[in-house]
Short mmCIF file of C-alpha atoms in Angstrom, two decimals:
data_model
loop_
_atom_site.label_atom_id
_atom_site.label_comp_id
_atom_site.label_asym_id
_atom_site.label_seq_id
_atom_site.Cartn_x
_atom_site.Cartn_y
_atom_site.Cartn_z
CA UNK Y 12 253.87 240.99 136.73
CA UNK Y 13 252.22 240.81 140.03
CA UNK Y 14 250.82 237.53 140.00
CA UNK Y 15 248.52 236.20 142.52
CA UNK Y 16 246.79 233.40 142.74
CA UNK Y 17 243.45 233.13 143.75
CA UNK Y 18 241.16 230.34 144.99
CA UNK Y 19 237.30 229.67 144.19
CA UNK Y 20 236.39 230.33 147.42
CA UNK Y 21 237.21 234.24 146.95
CA UNK Y 22 234.87 236.39 144.14
CA UNK Y 23 237.76 239.40 143.80
CA UNK Y 24 239.69 238.78 140.11
CA UNK Y 25 243.27 240.19 140.47
CA UNK Y 26 244.54 243.44 138.84
CA UNK Y 27 247.84 241.53 139.21
CA UNK Y 28 249.36 240.05 136.19
CA UNK Y 29 249.86 236.47 136.82
CA UNK Y 30 246.69 235.53 139.36
CA UNK Y 31 246.15 232.02 140.52
CA UNK Y 32 242.56 229.62 140.80
CA UNK Y 33 243.53 227.21 142.95
CA UNK Y 34 241.76 224.89 145.80
CA UNK Y 35 243.05 224.31 149.32
CA UNK Y 36 244.36 221.06 150.08
CA UNK Y 37 242.89 218.74 152.46
CA UNK Y 38 245.14 218.22 155.15
CA UNK Y 39 247.04 222.46 154.62
CA UNK Y 40 246.15 225.36 153.76
CA UNK Y 41 247.85 228.52 153.15
CA UNK Y 42 248.15 231.33 155.87
CA UNK Y 43 249.95 233.72 157.42
CA UNK Y 44 251.61 233.62 160.99
CA UNK Y 45 250.54 235.62 163.84
CA UNK Y 46 252.03 238.60 165.22
CA UNK Y 47 254.83 237.14 165.86
CA UNK Y 48 254.56 235.11 162.86
CA UNK Y 49 252.34 236.91 160.58
CA UNK Y 50 251.30 240.29 163.08
CA UNK Y 51 248.50 238.12 164.06
CA UNK Y 52 249.09 234.87 166.08
CA UNK Y 53 250.09 235.81 169.36
CA UNK Y 54 248.28 240.02 168.84
CA UNK Y 55 245.72 240.59 171.96
CA UNK Y 56 243.01 242.53 170.98
CA UNK Y 57 240.78 244.66 172.80
CA UNK Y 58 236.75 243.23 171.76
CA UNK Y 59 268.36 248.27 140.24
CA UNK Y 60 270.47 245.57 141.15
CA UNK Y 61 271.82 242.40 139.97
CA UNK Y 62 268.99 240.42 137.85
CA UNK Y 63 268.90 236.95 140.27
CA UNK Y 64 269.89 233.57 139.58
CA UNK Y 65 266.74 231.56 138.66
CA UNK Y 66 267.10 227.84 138.85
CA UNK Y 67 263.98 225.77 138.99
CA UNK Y 68 261.82 225.38 141.15
CA UNK Y 69 261.75 223.18 143.95
CA UNK Y 70 258.58 221.27 144.43
CA UNK Y 71 255.49 222.90 145.65
CA UNK Y 72 255.17 223.15 149.64
CA UNK Y 73 252.98 220.26 150.23
CA UNK Y 74 251.17 218.91 154.24
CA UNK Y 75 250.81 220.86 157.06
CA UNK Y 76 250.03 223.93 157.97
CA UNK Y 77 251.85 227.63 156.32
CA UNK Y 78 252.56 230.08 158.49
CA UNK Y 79 253.57 234.23 157.55
CA UNK Y 80 255.88 234.31 160.80
CA UNK Y 81 256.37 237.09 162.32
CA UNK Y 82 254.01 238.42 165.35
CA UNK Y 83 255.44 237.26 168.34
CA UNK Y 84 255.72 237.52 172.07
CA UNK Y 85 254.68 235.97 175.14
CA UNK Y 86 251.00 235.79 175.23
CA UNK Y 87 250.52 238.97 173.30
CA UNK Y 88 253.35 241.66 172.44
CA UNK Y 89 256.36 241.45 174.21
CA UNK Y 90 256.45 244.53 176.82
CA UNK Y 91 258.15 247.12 176.25
CA UNK Y 92 259.67 250.73 177.78
CA UNK Y 93 259.46 254.59 176.67
CA UNK Y 94 262.62 255.48 177.94
CA UNK Y 95 265.61 256.31 175.11
CA UNK Y 96 268.93 256.28 174.98
CA UNK Y 97 270.26 259.77 175.32
CA UNK Y 98 273.28 258.44 173.39
CA UNK Y 99 271.55 257.96 169.87
CA UNK Y 100 269.38 261.15 169.80
CA UNK Y 101 271.88 263.33 168.08
CA UNK Y 102 271.38 264.43 164.42
CA UNK Y 103 274.19 265.33 163.59
CA UNK Y 104 276.01 262.00 163.30
CA UNK Y 105 277.32 261.34 159.42
CA UNK Y 106 274.44 259.04 157.87
CA UNK Y 107 276.00 256.31 156.59
CA UNK Y 108 273.94 252.58 154.75
CA UNK Y 109 273.44 249.25 154.42
CA UNK Y 110 276.84 248.17 151.96
CA UNK Y 111 276.73 245.90 149.95
CA UNK Y 112 278.27 242.87 148.69
CA UNK Y 113 278.65 240.22 146.29
CA UNK Y 114 279.17 237.13 148.92
CA UNK Y 115 280.41 234.29 147.08
CA UNK Y 116 279.22 230.77 147.43
CA UNK Y 117 282.76 229.41 147.97
CA UNK Y 118 283.01 231.84 150.95
CA UNK Y 119 279.85 230.50 152.77
CA UNK Y 120 281.08 228.59 156.33
CA UNK Y 121 284.07 230.79 156.65
CA UNK Y 122 283.07 231.95 160.36
CA UNK Y 123 281.57 230.36 163.79
CA UNK Y 124 277.95 230.94 164.44
CA UNK Y 125 279.35 233.06 167.84
CA UNK Y 126 281.55 235.14 165.13
CA UNK Y 127 278.67 235.74 163.11
CA UNK Y 128 277.04 236.53 165.80
CA UNK Y 129 279.14 238.61 167.06
CA UNK Y 130 278.96 240.39 163.78
CA UNK Y 131 274.67 240.89 162.84
CA UNK Y 132 273.63 241.19 166.55
CA UNK Y 133 273.64 245.01 166.79
CA UNK Y 134 271.95 245.43 163.38
CA UNK Y 135 269.31 243.84 164.42
CA UNK Y 136 265.99 245.35 167.05
CA UNK Y 137 263.00 244.14 167.78
CA UNK Y 138 259.35 246.58 166.59
CA UNK Y 139 256.88 246.60 168.58
CA UNK Y 140 252.86 246.63 167.51
CA UNK Y 141 250.05 248.89 169.12
CA UNK Y 142 247.15 249.05 167.18
CA UNK Y 143 243.41 249.37 167.28
CA UNK Y 144 243.22 245.56 166.64
CA UNK Y 145 245.74 244.43 168.93
CA UNK Y 146 249.82 244.27 170.26
CA UNK Y 147 252.33 241.78 168.57
CA UNK Y 148 255.80 242.16 167.82
CA UNK Y 149 258.60 241.23 164.72
CA UNK Y 150 262.06 241.88 164.44
CA UNK Y 151 263.82 244.54 162.10
CA UNK Y 152 266.74 244.84 160.28
CA UNK Y 153 268.84 248.02 160.31
CA UNK Y 154 269.81 249.50 156.67
CA UNK Y 155 270.97 253.44 158.00
CA UNK Y 156 272.76 255.15 160.80
CA UNK Y 157 270.12 256.82 161.03
CA UNK Y 158 267.22 254.72 161.66
CA UNK Y 159 265.67 253.19 158.88
CA UNK Y 160 264.74 249.66 159.84
CA UNK Y 161 264.21 247.02 156.75
CA UNK Y 162 261.02 244.27 158.26
CA UNK Y 163 257.75 242.59 156.81
CA UNK Y 164 255.48 244.20 155.75
CA UNK Y 165 252.83 241.87 158.22
CA UNK Y 166 254.89 242.77 161.09
CA UNK Y 167 253.74 246.27 160.72
CA UNK Y 168 250.54 246.27 159.23
CA UNK Y 169 248.88 246.34 162.94
CA UNK Y 170 249.50 249.28 163.67
CA UNK Y 171 246.99 250.26 160.91
CA UNK Y 172 246.82 254.25 160.00
CA UNK Y 173 246.46 255.19 164.19
CA UNK Y 174 248.75 252.15 165.84
CA UNK Y 175 252.21 252.78 167.28
CA UNK Y 176 255.77 251.25 166.58
CA UNK Y 177 259.01 250.60 168.88
CA UNK Y 178 262.28 249.40 168.07
CA UNK Y 179 264.69 248.54 170.69
CA UNK Y 180 267.86 248.12 169.69
CA UNK Y 181 270.36 245.74 170.85
CA UNK Y 182 271.63 247.79 173.47
CA UNK Y 183 268.97 248.68 175.48
CA UNK Y 184 267.67 251.53 173.62
CA UNK Y 185 264.63 252.64 172.62
CA UNK Y 186 262.51 254.47 169.99
CA UNK Y 187 259.19 255.13 168.63
CA UNK Y 188 259.02 254.40 164.43
CA UNK Y 189 257.32 255.72 161.94
CA UNK Y 190 255.94 253.44 158.51
CA UNK Y 191 257.97 254.94 155.83
CA UNK Y 192 256.18 252.68 152.80
CA UNK Y 193 255.06 248.94 153.04
CA UNK Y 194 255.18 247.08 150.65
CA UNK Y 195 252.48 243.57 150.88
CA UNK Y 196 253.33 241.35 147.75
CA UNK Y 197 256.47 241.40 148.35
CA UNK Y 198 255.60 240.99 152.34
CA UNK Y 199 258.19 244.25 152.96
CA UNK Y 200 258.30 247.55 154.44
CA UNK Y 201 260.67 249.71 155.87
CA UNK Y 202 260.21 252.09 158.79
CA UNK Y 203 262.20 255.21 160.72
CA UNK Y 204 263.48 255.09 164.01
CA UNK Y 205 262.54 258.66 165.42
CA UNK Y 206 265.33 260.44 167.00
CA UNK Y 207 268.60 258.26 166.39
CA UNK Y 208 271.80 258.63 164.99
CA UNK Y 209 274.48 256.52 165.42
CA UNK Y 210 273.39 252.50 164.32
CA UNK Y 211 275.53 249.54 162.50
CA UNK Y 212 273.85 249.01 159.53
CA UNK Y 213 273.61 245.72 158.35
CA UNK Y 214 275.60 244.75 154.96
CA UNK Y 215 273.58 243.39 152.06
CA UNK Y 216 274.64 239.67 150.63
CA UNK Y 217 273.37 238.06 147.58
CA UNK Y 218 270.98 235.64 147.92
CA UNK Y 219 272.09 234.93 144.27
CA UNK Y 220 274.41 232.89 145.55
CA UNK Y 221 273.28 230.47 147.93
CA UNK Y 222 274.00 226.62 147.50
CA UNK Y 223 272.12 223.72 149.24
CA UNK Y 224 273.29 222.24 152.26
CA UNK Y 225 275.12 225.78 152.84
CA UNK Y 226 275.26 227.18 156.15
CA UNK Y 227 272.82 229.76 157.75
CA UNK Y 228 272.37 231.69 161.05
CA UNK Y 229 268.76 233.23 161.76
CA UNK Y 230 268.75 235.85 164.03
CA UNK Y 231 265.64 237.96 165.28
CA UNK Y 232 263.02 238.16 168.88
CA UNK Y 233 260.83 234.78 168.55
CA UNK Y 234 258.07 235.26 170.86
CA UNK Y 235 259.15 238.58 171.71
CA UNK Y 236 262.69 237.13 173.56
CA UNK Y 237 265.54 239.54 171.80
CA UNK Y 238 268.72 239.07 170.18
CA UNK Y 239 267.84 235.38 169.63
CA UNK Y 240 270.02 233.47 167.47
CA UNK Y 241 269.50 230.13 166.32
CA UNK Y 242 271.78 228.45 163.04
CA UNK Y 243 271.35 225.35 160.32
CA UNK Y 244 271.60 224.87 156.81
CA UNK Y 245 269.58 226.57 153.57
CA UNK Y 246 267.59 223.43 153.28
CA UNK Y 247 266.28 224.58 149.42
CA UNK Y 248 266.25 227.01 146.99
CA UNK Y 249 263.19 228.50 144.72
CA UNK Y 250 260.87 227.29 147.03
CA UNK Y 251 257.27 228.85 145.94
CA UNK Y 252 255.57 230.07 148.97
CA UNK Y 253 251.87 231.96 149.14
CA UNK Y 254 250.87 233.08 152.05
CA UNK Y 255 247.62 234.43 151.13
CA UNK Y 256 245.60 237.19 149.71
CA UNK Y 257 246.40 240.56 150.53
CA UNK Y 258 243.84 242.57 148.60
CA UNK Y 259 241.27 242.01 144.79
CA UNK Y 260 242.65 238.78 144.95
CA UNK Y 261 246.80 239.15 144.46
CA UNK Y 262 248.98 237.60 147.15
CA UNK Y 263 251.55 237.39 148.53
CA UNK Y 264 254.81 234.62 146.23
CA UNK Y 265 258.10 234.92 146.93
CA UNK Y 266 260.60 232.00 146.02
CA UNK Y 267 262.11 231.50 149.11
CA UNK Y 268 264.79 229.92 150.42
CA UNK Y 269 264.08 226.82 153.30
CA UNK Y 270 266.15 226.23 155.95
CA UNK Y 271 266.05 224.17 158.83
CA UNK Y 272 267.89 226.95 161.27
CA UNK Y 273 264.82 227.97 163.90
CA UNK Y 274 262.19 230.47 162.85
CA UNK Y 275 259.63 231.60 165.35
CA UNK Y 276 256.86 233.95 165.85
CA UNK Y 277 258.31 236.83 166.56
CA UNK Y 278 261.62 236.07 163.74
CA UNK Y 279 259.09 237.99 160.91
CA UNK Y 280 261.44 240.98 159.49
CA UNK Y 281 265.11 239.50 160.97
CA UNK Y 282 267.81 238.18 158.88
CA UNK Y 283 268.57 235.22 157.68
CA UNK Y 284 272.79 235.27 156.42
CA UNK Y 285 275.16 233.56 155.40
CA UNK Y 286 278.74 232.49 157.36
CA UNK Y 287 280.16 235.87 156.20
CA UNK Y 288 277.52 237.80 158.12
CA UNK Y 289 276.05 239.58 155.22
CA UNK Y 290 272.20 239.32 155.19
CA UNK Y 291 270.93 237.44 152.31
CA UNK Y 292 267.15 236.61 153.88
CA UNK Y 293 264.00 238.09 155.44
CA UNK Y 294 262.85 235.69 158.01
CA UNK Y 295 258.97 235.15 156.77
CA UNK Y 296 257.15 232.57 157.41
CA UNK Y 297 257.22 229.16 158.37
CA UNK Y 298 255.49 225.77 157.95
CA UNK Y 299 253.33 223.55 160.96
CA UNK Y 300 252.71 220.57 161.91
CA UNK Y 301 249.76 221.96 162.48
CA UNK Y 302 247.46 225.16 163.44
CA UNK Y 303 248.05 224.66 167.08
CA UNK Y 304 245.36 222.63 168.47
CA UNK Y 305 245.03 223.75 171.75
CA UNK Y 306 244.96 227.44 170.83
CA UNK Y 307 249.03 227.63 170.94
CA UNK Y 308 251.33 229.80 168.46
CA UNK Y 309 252.47 227.07 166.29
CA UNK Y 310 256.44 226.77 166.13
CA UNK Y 311 259.45 225.83 163.87
CA UNK Y 312 259.67 222.20 162.93
CA UNK Y 313 262.54 222.97 160.67
CA UNK Y 314 260.61 224.12 157.74
CA UNK Y 315 261.15 228.09 157.88
CA UNK Y 316 261.15 230.53 155.33
CA UNK Y 317 262.97 233.43 153.21
CA UNK Y 318 262.43 236.03 151.43
CA UNK Y 319 265.69 235.69 149.21
CA UNK Y 320 267.27 239.33 149.11
CA UNK Y 321 268.01 239.67 145.15
CA UNK Y 322 264.18 239.19 144.84
CA UNK Y 323 263.43 242.20 146.79
CA UNK Y 324 266.44 245.20 146.52
CA UNK Y 325 264.64 246.78 143.88
CA UNK Y 326 261.35 246.65 146.28
CA UNK Y 327 263.28 247.42 149.40
CA UNK Y 328 265.31 250.86 147.15
CA UNK Y 329 262.11 252.69 146.08
CA UNK Y 330 260.18 252.60 149.33
CA UNK Y 331 263.36 253.48 151.05
CA UNK Y 332 262.85 256.61 148.96
CA UNK Y 333 259.01 256.98 149.60
CA UNK Y 334 258.01 255.87 146.34
CA UNK Y 335 255.57 253.64 145.20
CA UNK Y 336 256.63 249.97 144.57
CA UNK Y 337 256.32 248.36 141.17
CA UNK Y 338 256.55 244.96 139.93
CA UNK Y 339 256.61 243.12 137.26
CA UNK Y 340 253.09 241.94 135.06
CA UNK Y 341 252.21 239.24 132.01
CA UNK Y 342 248.87 240.61 132.48
CA UNK Y 343 247.76 236.92 132.62
CA UNK Y 344 246.00 235.00 135.56
CA UNK Y 345 246.89 231.07 135.54
CA UNK Y 346 245.60 228.20 137.43
CA UNK Y 347 246.93 225.16 138.72
CA UNK Y 348 246.80 222.37 135.13
CA UNK Y 349 244.53 219.38 135.88
CA UNK Y 350 245.86 216.65 137.92
CA UNK Y 351 246.31 213.32 135.59
CA UNK Y 352 244.81 209.84 137.54
CA UNK Y 353 247.14 207.94 139.83
CA UNK Y 354 249.78 209.09 140.45
CA UNK Y 355 250.29 211.48 137.32
CA UNK Y 356 251.55 214.75 137.77
CA UNK Y 357 251.79 217.89 135.42
CA UNK Y 358 253.38 220.81 135.52
CA UNK Y 359 252.42 224.10 134.65
CA UNK Y 360 250.21 227.23 134.72
CA UNK Y 361 247.44 227.12 132.53
CA UNK Y 362 245.80 230.72 131.30
CA UNK Y 363 242.77 230.98 132.22
CA UNK Y 364 242.42 235.07 131.43
CA UNK Y 365 244.61 237.64 128.95
CA UNK Y 366 244.52 240.71 129.53
CA UNK Y 367 244.10 243.31 126.96
CA UNK Y 368 247.10 245.22 125.72
CA UNK Y 369 248.98 243.23 127.42
CA UNK Y 370 252.69 242.23 127.73
CA UNK Y 371 250.91 238.01 127.29
CA UNK Y 372 248.54 239.68 125.07
CA UNK Y 373 250.68 241.23 122.55
CA UNK Y 374 252.82 237.85 122.87
CA UNK Y 375 250.11 235.81 121.12
CA UNK Y 376 249.32 234.06 124.31
CA UNK Y 377 245.69 232.34 124.70
CA UNK Y 378 242.40 231.29 126.92
CA UNK Y 379 244.02 227.01 127.88
CA UNK Y 380 247.88 227.50 127.42
CA UNK Y 381 250.03 226.37 129.93
CA UNK Y 382 253.35 227.71 130.80
CA UNK Y 383 256.15 225.73 131.22
CA UNK Y 384 258.87 227.54 132.24
CA UNK Y 385 260.11 230.69 132.71
CA UNK Y 386 263.91 230.96 130.71
CA UNK Y 387 265.43 228.31 132.52
CA UNK Y 388 263.40 228.01 135.46
CA UNK Y 389 260.26 225.05 135.55
CA UNK Y 390 257.33 226.01 135.84
CA UNK Y 391 255.45 223.48 138.40
CA UNK Y 392 251.87 224.96 138.87
CA UNK Y 393 250.67 228.78 139.46
CA UNK Y 394 252.45 229.27 142.64
CA UNK Y 395 255.42 228.37 141.23
CA UNK Y 396 255.42 231.41 137.89
CA UNK Y 397 253.90 233.61 140.39
CA UNK Y 398 256.98 233.59 142.07
CA UNK Y 399 258.90 233.16 139.96
CA UNK Y 400 257.51 236.92 137.32
CA UNK Y 401 257.77 238.67 140.62
CA UNK Y 402 261.52 237.96 140.28
CA UNK Y 403 262.32 240.06 137.30
CA UNK Y 404 260.88 243.89 137.17
CA UNK Y 405 259.22 245.68 134.79
CA UNK Y 406 261.58 245.88 131.50
CA UNK Y 407 262.69 242.80 132.30
CA UNK Y 408 263.22 240.41 128.90
CA UNK Y 409 262.19 237.00 129.80
CA UNK Y 410 261.29 233.48 126.77
CA UNK Y 411 258.15 231.97 127.92
CA UNK Y 412 257.70 227.81 127.24
CA UNK Y 413 254.26 226.42 126.62
CA UNK Y 414 252.46 224.14 124.96
CA UNK Y 415 249.42 224.30 123.02
CA UNK Y 416 246.72 221.31 122.53
CA UNK Y 417 249.72 219.38 122.53
CA UNK Y 418 252.26 221.08 121.21
CA UNK Y 419 255.44 223.06 122.43
CA UNK Y 420 255.74 226.13 121.96
CA UNK Y 421 258.14 229.42 122.62
CA UNK Y 422 258.33 233.46 123.08
CA UNK Y 423 259.73 236.20 123.98
CA UNK Y 424 259.21 239.32 125.67
CA UNK Y 425 259.17 242.04 128.06
CA UNK Y 426 257.36 242.27 131.40
CA UNK Y 427 254.89 245.18 131.90
CA UNK Y 428 255.19 246.80 135.36
CA UNK Y 429 251.96 247.17 137.59
CA UNK Y 430 252.26 250.96 138.23
CA UNK Y 431 249.96 252.12 136.61
CA UNK Y 432 247.33 249.09 138.26
CA UNK Y 433 245.50 248.90 141.15
CA UNK Y 434 247.79 247.91 143.73
CA UNK Y 435 247.71 247.23 146.79
#
């Protein structure tokens, strides 16, 4: 399902399988970070892999401002050169792609930050973007020796249909790039660097094996400062993060890896890796205490969020092939359950609409039902339901636990695909 929260002031109806409707909090709001974080903040403007573990979600993100983190630059996009390294122009070299490994949780902490940096830096790039609306920069992860690179959709979207992308490699060389495919719903994109070979693909690990407290390293180009390495721990898992509506009411919501490793505008699209140097997440957003009243870009306060690699690998593989990405759907719109009196907390996602012919309709779900669990994952609110369903694939069989008129029920259903629905 394509879960998508929609806010009361948004008149559009989502075609996503699950759409949440809720108001913004009094002291904070969710929105994308700037170009370095969400290719906008620092922009200058002219005038099918294994199914991931699904544990209970941590509480929803609260307080402060949530920013999608990835465009960056000091005073805008960092300056870049158009010179290319002749050593990267050979088209005859054999092609290799990112190996995928299952990283056991016990292996975390085996390496040092220094060792991790030496291993991963050759597989991380800086991406400079220029388009009709401005310019910015972010980060990327090398997927193949001939230049396929993974990044965030919000890093490259500034280019639009007529903009330009340039990739800066760890050895100081540069190459133009073009967009292979994007998926706003998961905030992922794949680009192709032109005329390169012999690159070092990153090793893809497993976000499913992560544990709270485990050491991790973030690498990228915060504020345009390429090849920057920061370290920290996994401070929470499965944190429902909503970075805003992309189109038609569809929202970008994912069950994030939360980390205190410093992530700032420009880190977006870069890797979060375990201590074996294996990619476990894509750095994508940060929480800030304010929007920066002085007009400057917001920075890290120790709450950064990465998209779990296991959740999006099927989408990434579709993008690599030039295919239109698909997502699982329940076929419903949902909203948060009304808060009770005083300190009473009511969990769950309340169904406000059921699409005819959908998986939810066929399973007998109705308006007013409150979904409290998907398989073993507890549902705390509309965003957590959206993020949970997004972690599955079309055709997966799930068990839905819900309440109706005060009674608890369960039903099993097969998730739909949005392949036939309008999608951004």
